[in-house]
XYZ file of C-alpha atoms in Angstrom:
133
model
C -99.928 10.757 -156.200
C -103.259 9.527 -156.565
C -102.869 7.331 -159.036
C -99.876 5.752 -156.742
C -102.067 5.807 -153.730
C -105.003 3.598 -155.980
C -102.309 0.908 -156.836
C -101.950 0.916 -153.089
C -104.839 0.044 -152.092
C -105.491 -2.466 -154.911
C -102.032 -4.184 -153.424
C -103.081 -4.112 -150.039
C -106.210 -5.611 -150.743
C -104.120 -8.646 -152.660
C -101.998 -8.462 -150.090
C -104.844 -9.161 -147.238
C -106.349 -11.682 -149.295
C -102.684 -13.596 -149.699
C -102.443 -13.792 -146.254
C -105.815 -14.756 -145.380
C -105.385 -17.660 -148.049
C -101.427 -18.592 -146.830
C -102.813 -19.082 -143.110
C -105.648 -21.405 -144.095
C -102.990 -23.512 -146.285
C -101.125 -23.845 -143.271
C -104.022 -24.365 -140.849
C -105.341 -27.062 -143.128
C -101.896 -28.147 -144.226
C -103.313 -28.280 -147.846
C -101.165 -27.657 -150.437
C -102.172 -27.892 -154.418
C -102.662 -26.807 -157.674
C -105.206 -23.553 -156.600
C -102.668 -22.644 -153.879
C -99.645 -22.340 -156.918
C -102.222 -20.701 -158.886
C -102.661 -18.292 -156.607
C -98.863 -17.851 -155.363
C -98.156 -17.190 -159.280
C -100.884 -14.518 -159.658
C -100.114 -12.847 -156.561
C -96.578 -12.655 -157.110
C -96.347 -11.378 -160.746
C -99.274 -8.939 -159.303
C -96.759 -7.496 -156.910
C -93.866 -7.434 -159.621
C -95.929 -5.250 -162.255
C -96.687 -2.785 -159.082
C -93.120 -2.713 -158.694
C -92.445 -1.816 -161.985
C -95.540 0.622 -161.813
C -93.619 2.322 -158.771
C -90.862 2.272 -160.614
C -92.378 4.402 -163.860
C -94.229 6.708 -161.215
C -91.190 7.942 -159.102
C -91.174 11.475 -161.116
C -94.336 12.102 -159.408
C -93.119 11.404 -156.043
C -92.834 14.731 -154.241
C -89.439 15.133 -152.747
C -91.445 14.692 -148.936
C -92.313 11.328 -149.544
C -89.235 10.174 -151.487
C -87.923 7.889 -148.738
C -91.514 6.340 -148.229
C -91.716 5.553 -151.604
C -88.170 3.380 -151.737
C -89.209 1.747 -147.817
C -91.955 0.462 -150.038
C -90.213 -0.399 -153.085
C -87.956 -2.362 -151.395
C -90.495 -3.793 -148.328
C -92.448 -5.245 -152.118
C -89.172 -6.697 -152.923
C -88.811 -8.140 -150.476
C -92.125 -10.018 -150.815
C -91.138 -10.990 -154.228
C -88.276 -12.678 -153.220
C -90.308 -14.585 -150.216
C -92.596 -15.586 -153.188
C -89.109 -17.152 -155.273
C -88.343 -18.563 -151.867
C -91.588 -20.225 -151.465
C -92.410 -21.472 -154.866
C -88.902 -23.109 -154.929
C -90.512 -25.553 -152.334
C -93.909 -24.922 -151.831
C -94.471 -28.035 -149.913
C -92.335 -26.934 -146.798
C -94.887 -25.313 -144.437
C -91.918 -23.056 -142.570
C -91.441 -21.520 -145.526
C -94.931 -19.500 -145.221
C -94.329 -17.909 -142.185
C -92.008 -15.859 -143.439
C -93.530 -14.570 -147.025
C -96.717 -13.612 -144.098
C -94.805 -11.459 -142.394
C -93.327 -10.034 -144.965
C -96.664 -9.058 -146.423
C -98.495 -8.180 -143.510
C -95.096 -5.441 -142.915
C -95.445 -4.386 -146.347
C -99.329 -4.097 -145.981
C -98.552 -2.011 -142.585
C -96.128 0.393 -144.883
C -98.494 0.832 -147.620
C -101.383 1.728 -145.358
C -99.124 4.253 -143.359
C -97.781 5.684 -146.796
C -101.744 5.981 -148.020
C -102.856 7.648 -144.828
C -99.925 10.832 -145.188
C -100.808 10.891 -148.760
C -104.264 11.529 -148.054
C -103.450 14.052 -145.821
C -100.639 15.493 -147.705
C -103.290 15.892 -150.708
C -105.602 17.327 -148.746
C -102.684 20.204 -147.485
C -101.510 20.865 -150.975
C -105.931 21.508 -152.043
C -106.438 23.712 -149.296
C -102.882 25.533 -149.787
C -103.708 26.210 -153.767
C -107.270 26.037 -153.601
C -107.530 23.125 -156.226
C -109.677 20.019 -156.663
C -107.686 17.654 -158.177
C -103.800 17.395 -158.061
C -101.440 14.741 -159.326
């Protein structure tokens, strides 16, 4: 779970900076090379954390197995607003919705990072351990 719960916050953190870089593109209505640069990275950052997610699922506990496929699929979903996007990266409407599709999935991973901690915490106290996977 830890492990998981790292590669969460190292997506959220791409994810915050994604969106902070997709609202200046469309405050500034500038649109080039370093913008598809980034799109690309972003988006092939989000589908090796998919696949990641997708190894880790035996070490799910059975609590947070619907979590974990709300944010399998909420990450999908931003891959597919990234295909969407790069198809015609010149049409401004078509950043609104790859935002809000991050900023939900951001919301999700947060949430899911917050009852891990606390679900780690439980299962420390409960068996009196330090460190548990």
């Amino acid at each position: 779970m830890k492990v998981i719960k790292d590669r969460l916050i190292q997506l959220s953190e791409a994810e915050d900076m994604t969106v902070e870089a997709l609202r200046s593109v469309l405050a500034y209505k500038e649109i080039g090379e370093e913008l598809l640069n980034l799109l690309t990275a972003s988006k092939g950052f989000f589908e090796k954390s998919h696949s990641f997610l997708e190894k880790e699922r035996a070490n799910i506990p059975y609590d947070f197995t619907s979590r974990y496929f709300t944010i399998k699929s909420a990450i999908n979903s931003v891959i597919v607003g990234y295909d969407v996007l790069m198809e015609e990266p010149s049409n401004l409407k078509k950043f609104k919705p790859l935002i809000d599709d991050l900023e939900y999935c951001n919301k999700l991973i947060k949430e899911f990072n917050k009852n891990t901690t606390q679900y780690l915490r439980n299962v420390e106290k409960k068996y009196k351990i330090q460190d548990f996977y």
